[in-house]
Amino acid sequence: MIAKSDTMRRPFGCPPIPCGPRRGGEPSVILGIDVGGTHTDAVCIEDGRIRSYAKTLTGDDLVASVVDAIERLDAACPKVKRVVLSTTLSTNVIVEGKHPPTGVVCSAGPGIDPGTFSVGTCFRHVAGAMDHRGREYIPIDPAEVMDAASTLERAGCQGVAIVSKFSVRNPAHEDAIASLVGSRFRHVCLGHTLSGALNFPRRINTTYLNAAVMPVQERFISAVASAVERLGIQAPLYFLKADGGTYTQDAARRFPVETILSGPAASVMGALALAPSRDASVLVIDIGGTTTDIGVLVGGLPLLDTWGVAIGGLKTLVRGLKVISIGVGGDSCISVEDDGTIAVGPRRDGMPACMGGPSATPMDALVILGEYAGDTARALDAVRALALKAGMDIEPFCRKVIGVMVDAVHGAAKAFMEEINAHPVYTIYEMLHPHVVKPEGVVLVGGPAALLAEYVSRSFGLPCHVPEHAGVANALGAALSRTTAQITLHADTELGVLFCPELGFKAAAPRSMTLEDLRHEGLRLLRENASYLGLEDSAEAQVIQQQAFTMVRGFSTVGANMRVRVQNTPGIIDSWGGLG
Amino acid sequence: MKAKRRTGLIFFPAYDWEISPTHPERKERLLYTQDQVLEEGVLDIEGVYEFKAGVASEQDISRVHFCVPDVPSRITASHNISAGGCIEAARLVLDGVVDNAFALVRPPGHHAMRVVQGARGFCNINIEAVMLEWVRTHYPGVKKIAVVDTDCHHGDGTQDIYWHDPDVLYISIHQDGRTLYPGSGFPSEFGGPKAAGYTINIPLPPLTGDEGILWAVEHVVLPVLEDFGPDLVINSAGQDNHFTDPITNMSFSALGYARLNELLKPHVCVLEGGYSIEGALPYVNTGIILALAGLDYSYVREPDYDPERVRQDPRVTEYIQRLCEQIYDMWRNRSALAPEPRPFYERSRSIFYDTDSITERQHETLAYCTACNGALRIDSRASTGYRILAVHLPRGACSACRSQAREWFDHPGGPYYAVYLQDLDADEFTVKIM
């Protein structure tokens, strides 16, 4: 599928991509498998180039689907260096509620009524309160905690989420509850270990979901690991997370909740790998049958959701890509109002008419326009009445339908960008020097992508690039995404405490500590805990957020309150050579 | 959790601005508030939305103030954004995007008067007034406005700006001026000749607690608002009545602030003072947001909250009850407060800009008019050496007053550095450097 005009083949005025491989030595083989709800896509990359790919229907047994997909790739299994999976397993387990009974024990203290945050099989709120600097002002009552655990046990909970307010500043209450009752449950998750971000209700949800999907994920990882080994592959297994990064199977067992909603991440990361320029700011539009997903790459990195993704009605602290989904796709129904207004979607009645479906769809319009090979007679049968109702000839009507569809996507993308750029900022500098995200082009992936490139380019007024292999962008995204992790450090030199919640790391913060010291400490901690966090050895660390406040009480300085966030650089692994 | 009322938040903590590193108005001021609001998950409540602040322009500021010698030399970018945040909050409400909004911005503004020779009480420009004049210019349907100032300090700036304007009712509840900066705000200050009764001051004794402040709200503020029938209600939501505030002496709690806003139901809340940045602001702001959104705030409590500590002395209660009765009587009989008509009313006063250590002498002349609110002339001389003449033409000024203003502007007399003309109907600000 090659886009038609010259400007489309060489978008954004960029030079052609240099050819891989970039590194010498033994040929490296990477397998990427995206187990989606309907299809399982797999891709085999050898020496930085796509060697083969496969698409199969996902069966009930996900492990079998993975094995089937790998076998179809006909890869040189002994040479495989990396296997990356993106699955809907945890997503489905949560959405369908197919996890063992899981309870929550939380200590909140004053604030919003904690009963509002109730989630799971059994939710118990116990005494205990920490303030915003992590100072205890109401202690835990051990007897009450023991009683809460008994209630959870009686409710049949196998897993427990232990969460306290401001535990990312001081985990003492979570730790205390865990040491009192942790041994009574098969799976125990502590809130502060999952994210360093402030947000108590989301911490409860995240910890609960992590505990809930843990057993299922553990079984799946073990089964896949042995199945892959049976295929003669002796490579580490990685999993794709919602933020477009990957992590090791050990980390995936500890933090399974991070794999939820990795589907959009796979496509966006695939688009990044296939984009004509690695550091471009582009919209990634994945046009499917029922929906269209819109994401954005800024300077070659996917834009993340500010707080975290939501799943099954629960808002979490799981970092995920900022994407929106609209109910417009190639198989959406076309409708014409009495006043002649043409609409596409959000209803879908199944296959397009040209493939034997009941209703006229944009795919039928494309068939009629000669853009796509299909049963023209059937397409015409379905479209004719609608064109008549709209008072138009068939061909202009079909062009209009595609226009309406693409304009709907454009409208949504515009609103999406406005929302991104309206993001509140907290300093004068950012207010007066706004960082405006302005996409320079569109990368179009998904089934009907190539057919719509020209329409999209015209509607958006931007160059539109449809990469080769757009159909397996998702598997490619999984295969090529770097391992990522993030840690948060908080130092309060008046209290003399440095704490990194994700690692449960506590140290002294002397009065002399500077922001520079804290940055170094963050980078060191990330490096030294790479394997616990699920990172490859080669991961590069960077500071992504830093703040320092002088603390003044009375009229004298008593210390500094500093915050640093460190991550390793997300993106596409270096050995990928592009499509050449 | 779903808000009963859609509530907009404009949060602008100005993390890169301070008066000085150890000043109460420093970078750290809203840090713990942000931590608390984020940790409570307030921004995830359905119906509570955060919006980006705006930037007020020089024109927006000159609709209210006569900045001497000019706007840029009296303010920093943080003031533009603080006022711009308020404007954005009002816009969201007036456009129906939300039912109410809270501008959690800094620096504050309610001590800034019409003439600005410097900074007073940490304020350079009056952010509520800049917002209100923007509202009146862009939403002419908004005729009557009530500003209820619950900061612990008397909002002498807002009082000054609306002193002659009967369409803006200014009510201030504060710690008695005999015991606290700025030393004003007594019931005898009830507004200018054209607006007698439309400034209401409720000075409360030190150690007034939730009971006393809420008494004043229920027995003065609410009945007066009922009579006045405002199109827009603003709360200048200073948070320094709190029992932990380091520079005041009151005993108000987060629960009290939440209840106050539940009763008042303001369209826009604007943060003013409040310098107990750890012990009060995080909890007070959480309480106010929940109350605005119509949600249960009864579990919000400061770590060191003790009902005994905030309970007020029965003598204080009795004093407040008597005071409130007198003040409400004044409101009901406000027509008796207006002085005998005469062509010009004049007043002279001295104004101290404590933040900048500047002294100003003002001589104000109001052209009394039965057809409009009257043209206003202010002769201002500051210890900085700047002497200026400010001429203000209110909304709806009649042609006689317009000519009077023109006359003052064209023939100022005196050795002025500059003469300014603020014409609200034309939305024009003219400067003549002499």
CSV table of N, CA, C and O in Angstrom, one decimal, chain A residues 515-571:
chain,number,residue,atom,x,y,z
A,515,LEU,N,18.7,20.2,45.0
A,515,LEU,CA,18.0,19.5,43.9
A,515,LEU,C,18.9,18.7,43.0
A,515,LEU,O,18.5,17.6,42.6
A,516,GLU,N,20.1,19.2,42.8
A,516,GLU,CA,21.0,18.4,42.0
A,516,GLU,C,21.4,17.1,42.7
A,516,GLU,O,21.4,16.1,42.0
A,517,ASP,N,21.5,17.1,44.0
A,517,ASP,CA,21.8,15.8,44.7
A,517,ASP,C,20.6,14.9,44.5
A,517,ASP,O,20.8,13.7,44.3
A,518,LEU,N,19.4,15.4,44.6
A,518,LEU,CA,18.2,14.5,44.5
A,518,LEU,C,18.1,14.0,43.1
A,518,LEU,O,17.7,12.8,42.9
A,519,ARG,N,18.5,14.8,42.1
A,519,ARG,CA,18.5,14.3,40.7
A,519,ARG,C,19.4,13.1,40.6
A,519,ARG,O,19.1,12.1,40.0
A,520,HIS,N,20.6,13.3,41.1
A,520,HIS,CA,21.6,12.2,41.0
A,520,HIS,C,21.2,11.0,41.7
A,520,HIS,O,21.3,9.8,41.2
A,521,GLU,N,20.5,11.2,42.9
A,521,GLU,CA,20.0,10.0,43.6
A,521,GLU,C,19.0,9.3,42.8
A,521,GLU,O,18.9,8.1,42.8
A,522,GLY,N,18.1,10.1,42.2
A,522,GLY,CA,17.1,9.5,41.4
A,522,GLY,C,17.6,8.6,40.2
A,522,GLY,O,17.2,7.5,40.0
A,523,LEU,N,18.6,9.2,39.5
A,523,LEU,CA,19.2,8.5,38.4
A,523,LEU,C,19.9,7.2,38.9
A,523,LEU,O,19.8,6.1,38.3
A,524,ARG,N,20.6,7.3,40.1
A,524,ARG,CA,21.3,6.2,40.6
A,524,ARG,C,20.3,5.1,41.0
A,524,ARG,O,20.5,3.9,40.7
A,525,LEU,N,19.2,5.5,41.7
A,525,LEU,CA,18.2,4.5,42.1
A,525,LEU,C,17.6,3.8,40.9
A,525,LEU,O,17.3,2.6,41.0
A,526,LEU,N,17.3,4.5,39.9
A,526,LEU,CA,16.7,3.9,38.7
A,526,LEU,C,17.7,2.9,38.1
A,526,LEU,O,17.3,1.7,37.7
A,527,ARG,N,18.9,3.3,38.0
A,527,ARG,CA,19.9,2.4,37.4
A,527,ARG,C,20.1,1.1,38.3
A,527,ARG,O,20.1,0.0,37.8
A,528,GLU,N,20.2,1.3,39.6
A,528,GLU,CA,20.5,0.2,40.4
A,528,GLU,C,19.3,-0.8,40.6
A,528,GLU,O,19.5,-1.9,41.1
A,529,ASN,N,18.1,-0.3,40.4
A,529,ASN,CA,17.0,-1.1,40.5
A,529,ASN,C,16.3,-1.5,39.2
A,529,ASN,O,15.2,-1.9,39.1
A,530,ALA,N,17.1,-1.4,38.1
A,530,ALA,CA,16.6,-1.6,36.8
A,530,ALA,C,15.9,-3.0,36.7
A,530,ALA,O,14.8,-3.1,36.2
A,531,SER,N,16.5,-4.0,37.3
A,531,SER,CA,16.0,-5.3,37.1
A,531,SER,C,14.7,-5.5,37.8
A,531,SER,O,13.7,-6.1,37.4
A,532,TYR,N,14.6,-4.9,39.0
A,532,TYR,CA,13.3,-4.9,39.8
A,532,TYR,C,12.2,-4.2,39.0
A,532,TYR,O,11.1,-4.7,39.0
A,533,LEU,N,12.6,-3.1,38.4
A,533,LEU,CA,11.6,-2.3,37.7
A,533,LEU,C,11.2,-2.9,36.3
A,533,LEU,O,10.3,-2.4,35.7
A,534,GLY,N,12.0,-3.9,35.9
A,534,GLY,CA,11.7,-4.5,34.6
A,534,GLY,C,12.4,-3.9,33.4
A,534,GLY,O,11.9,-4.1,32.3
A,535,LEU,N,13.5,-3.3,33.7
A,535,LEU,CA,14.3,-2.6,32.6
A,535,LEU,C,15.4,-3.5,32.1
A,535,LEU,O,15.9,-4.3,32.8
A,536,GLU,N,15.7,-3.3,30.8
A,536,GLU,CA,16.8,-3.9,30.2
A,536,GLU,C,18.1,-3.2,30.7
A,536,GLU,O,18.0,-2.0,31.1
A,537,ASP,N,19.2,-3.8,30.7
A,537,ASP,CA,20.4,-3.2,31.2
A,537,ASP,C,20.8,-1.9,30.5
A,537,ASP,O,21.3,-0.9,31.1
A,538,SER,N,20.4,-1.8,29.2
A,538,SER,CA,20.9,-0.7,28.4
A,538,SER,C,20.0,0.6,28.6
A,538,SER,O,20.3,1.6,28.0
A,539,ALA,N,19.0,0.5,29.4
A,539,ALA,CA,18.0,1.6,29.5
A,539,ALA,C,18.7,2.9,30.0
A,539,ALA,O,19.5,2.8,30.9
A,540,GLU,N,18.4,3.9,29.4
A,540,GLU,CA,19.0,5.2,29.7
A,540,GLU,C,18.1,6.0,30.6
A,540,GLU,O,16.9,6.1,30.3
A,541,ALA,N,18.6,6.6,31.7
A,541,ALA,CA,17.7,7.3,32.6
A,541,ALA,C,17.7,8.8,32.3
A,541,ALA,O,18.7,9.3,31.8
A,542,GLN,N,16.6,9.4,32.6
A,542,GLN,CA,16.5,10.9,32.4
A,542,GLN,C,15.6,11.5,33.5
A,542,GLN,O,14.7,10.8,34.0
A,543,VAL,N,15.9,12.7,33.9
A,543,VAL,CA,15.0,13.4,34.8
A,543,VAL,C,13.9,14.1,34.0
A,543,VAL,O,14.2,14.8,33.1
A,544,ILE,N,12.6,13.8,34.3
A,544,ILE,CA,11.6,14.4,33.6
A,544,ILE,C,10.8,15.5,34.3
A,544,ILE,O,10.0,16.2,33.7
A,545,GLN,N,11.0,15.5,35.6
A,545,GLN,CA,10.3,16.6,36.4
A,545,GLN,C,11.1,16.9,37.6
A,545,GLN,O,11.7,16.0,38.2
A,546,GLN,N,11.2,18.2,37.9
A,546,GLN,CA,11.9,18.5,39.1
A,546,GLN,C,11.4,19.8,39.7
A,546,GLN,O,11.1,20.8,38.9
A,547,GLN,N,11.2,19.9,41.0
A,547,GLN,CA,10.7,21.0,41.7
A,547,GLN,C,11.4,21.2,43.0
A,547,GLN,O,11.7,20.2,43.6
A,548,ALA,N,11.7,22.4,43.4
A,548,ALA,CA,12.3,22.6,44.7
A,548,ALA,C,11.7,23.8,45.3
A,548,ALA,O,11.6,24.9,44.7
A,549,PHE,N,11.3,23.7,46.6
A,549,PHE,CA,10.7,24.8,47.3
A,549,PHE,C,11.4,25.1,48.6
A,549,PHE,O,11.7,24.1,49.3
A,550,THR,N,11.7,26.3,48.8
A,550,THR,CA,12.3,26.7,50.1
A,550,THR,C,11.1,26.7,51.1
A,550,THR,O,10.1,27.3,50.9
A,551,MET,N,11.3,26.0,52.2
A,551,MET,CA,10.3,26.0,53.3
A,551,MET,C,10.6,27.0,54.3
A,551,MET,O,11.7,27.0,54.9
A,552,VAL,N,9.6,27.9,54.5
A,552,VAL,CA,9.8,29.0,55.5
A,552,VAL,C,8.8,28.9,56.6
A,552,VAL,O,7.6,28.7,56.3
A,553,ARG,N,9.2,28.9,57.8
A,553,ARG,CA,8.3,28.9,58.9
A,553,ARG,C,8.7,30.0,59.8
A,553,ARG,O,9.8,30.2,60.1
A,554,GLY,N,7.6,30.8,60.3
A,554,GLY,CA,7.9,32.0,60.9
A,554,GLY,C,8.5,32.9,59.8
A,554,GLY,O,7.9,33.1,58.8
A,555,PHE,N,9.7,33.5,60.0
A,555,PHE,CA,10.3,34.2,58.9
A,555,PHE,C,11.7,33.6,58.6
A,555,PHE,O,12.5,34.3,58.1
A,556,SER,N,11.9,32.4,58.9
A,556,SER,CA,13.2,31.8,58.6
A,556,SER,C,13.1,30.5,57.8
A,556,SER,O,12.1,29.8,58.0
A,557,THR,N,14.1,30.2,57.0
A,557,THR,CA,14.1,29.0,56.2
A,557,THR,C,14.4,27.8,57.1
A,557,THR,O,15.3,27.8,57.9
A,558,VAL,N,13.5,26.8,56.9
A,558,VAL,CA,13.7,25.6,57.8
A,558,VAL,C,14.1,24.4,57.0
A,558,VAL,O,14.5,23.4,57.5
A,559,GLY,N,14.1,24.5,55.7
A,559,GLY,CA,14.4,23.3,54.9
A,559,GLY,C,14.0,23.5,53.4
A,559,GLY,O,13.6,24.6,53.0
A,560,ALA,N,14.0,22.4,52.7
A,560,ALA,CA,13.6,22.4,51.3
A,560,ALA,C,12.7,21.2,51.1
A,560,ALA,O,12.8,20.2,51.7
A,561,ASN,N,11.7,21.5,50.2
A,561,ASN,CA,10.8,20.4,49.8
A,561,ASN,C,11.0,20.2,48.3
A,561,ASN,O,10.8,21.1,47.5
A,562,MET,N,11.5,19.0,48.0
A,562,MET,CA,12.0,18.8,46.6
A,562,MET,C,11.3,17.6,46.0
A,562,MET,O,11.1,16.6,46.7
A,563,ARG,N,11.0,17.6,44.7
A,563,ARG,CA,10.4,16.5,44.1
A,563,ARG,C,11.1,16.3,42.8
A,563,ARG,O,11.3,17.2,42.0
A,564,VAL,N,11.4,15.0,42.5
A,564,VAL,CA,12.0,14.7,41.2
A,564,VAL,C,11.4,13.4,40.7
A,564,VAL,O,11.0,12.5,41.4
A,565,ARG,N,11.2,13.4,39.4
A,565,ARG,CA,10.7,12.2,38.7
A,565,ARG,C,11.7,11.8,37.7
A,565,ARG,O,12.2,12.6,36.9
A,566,VAL,N,12.1,10.5,37.7
A,566,VAL,CA,13.1,10.0,36.8
A,566,VAL,C,12.5,8.8,36.0
A,566,VAL,O,11.7,8.0,36.5
A,567,GLN,N,12.8,8.7,34.7
A,567,GLN,CA,12.4,7.6,34.0
A,567,GLN,C,13.5,7.3,33.0
A,567,GLN,O,14.5,8.0,32.9
A,568,ASN,N,13.4,6.1,32.3
A,568,ASN,CA,14.3,5.9,31.3
A,568,ASN,C,13.6,6.3,30.0
A,568,ASN,O,12.4,6.3,29.9
A,569,THR,N,14.4,6.7,29.0
A,569,THR,CA,13.8,7.3,27.8
A,569,THR,C,12.9,6.3,27.0
A,569,THR,O,13.4,5.2,26.6
A,570,PRO,N,11.7,6.6,26.9
A,570,PRO,CA,10.8,5.7,26.1
A,570,PRO,C,11.1,5.9,24.6
A,570,PRO,O,11.7,6.8,24.2
A,571,GLY,N,10.6,4.9,23.8
A,571,GLY,CA,10.8,5.1,22.4
A,571,GLY,C,11.0,3.7,21.7
A,571,GLY,O,10.7,2.7,22.3
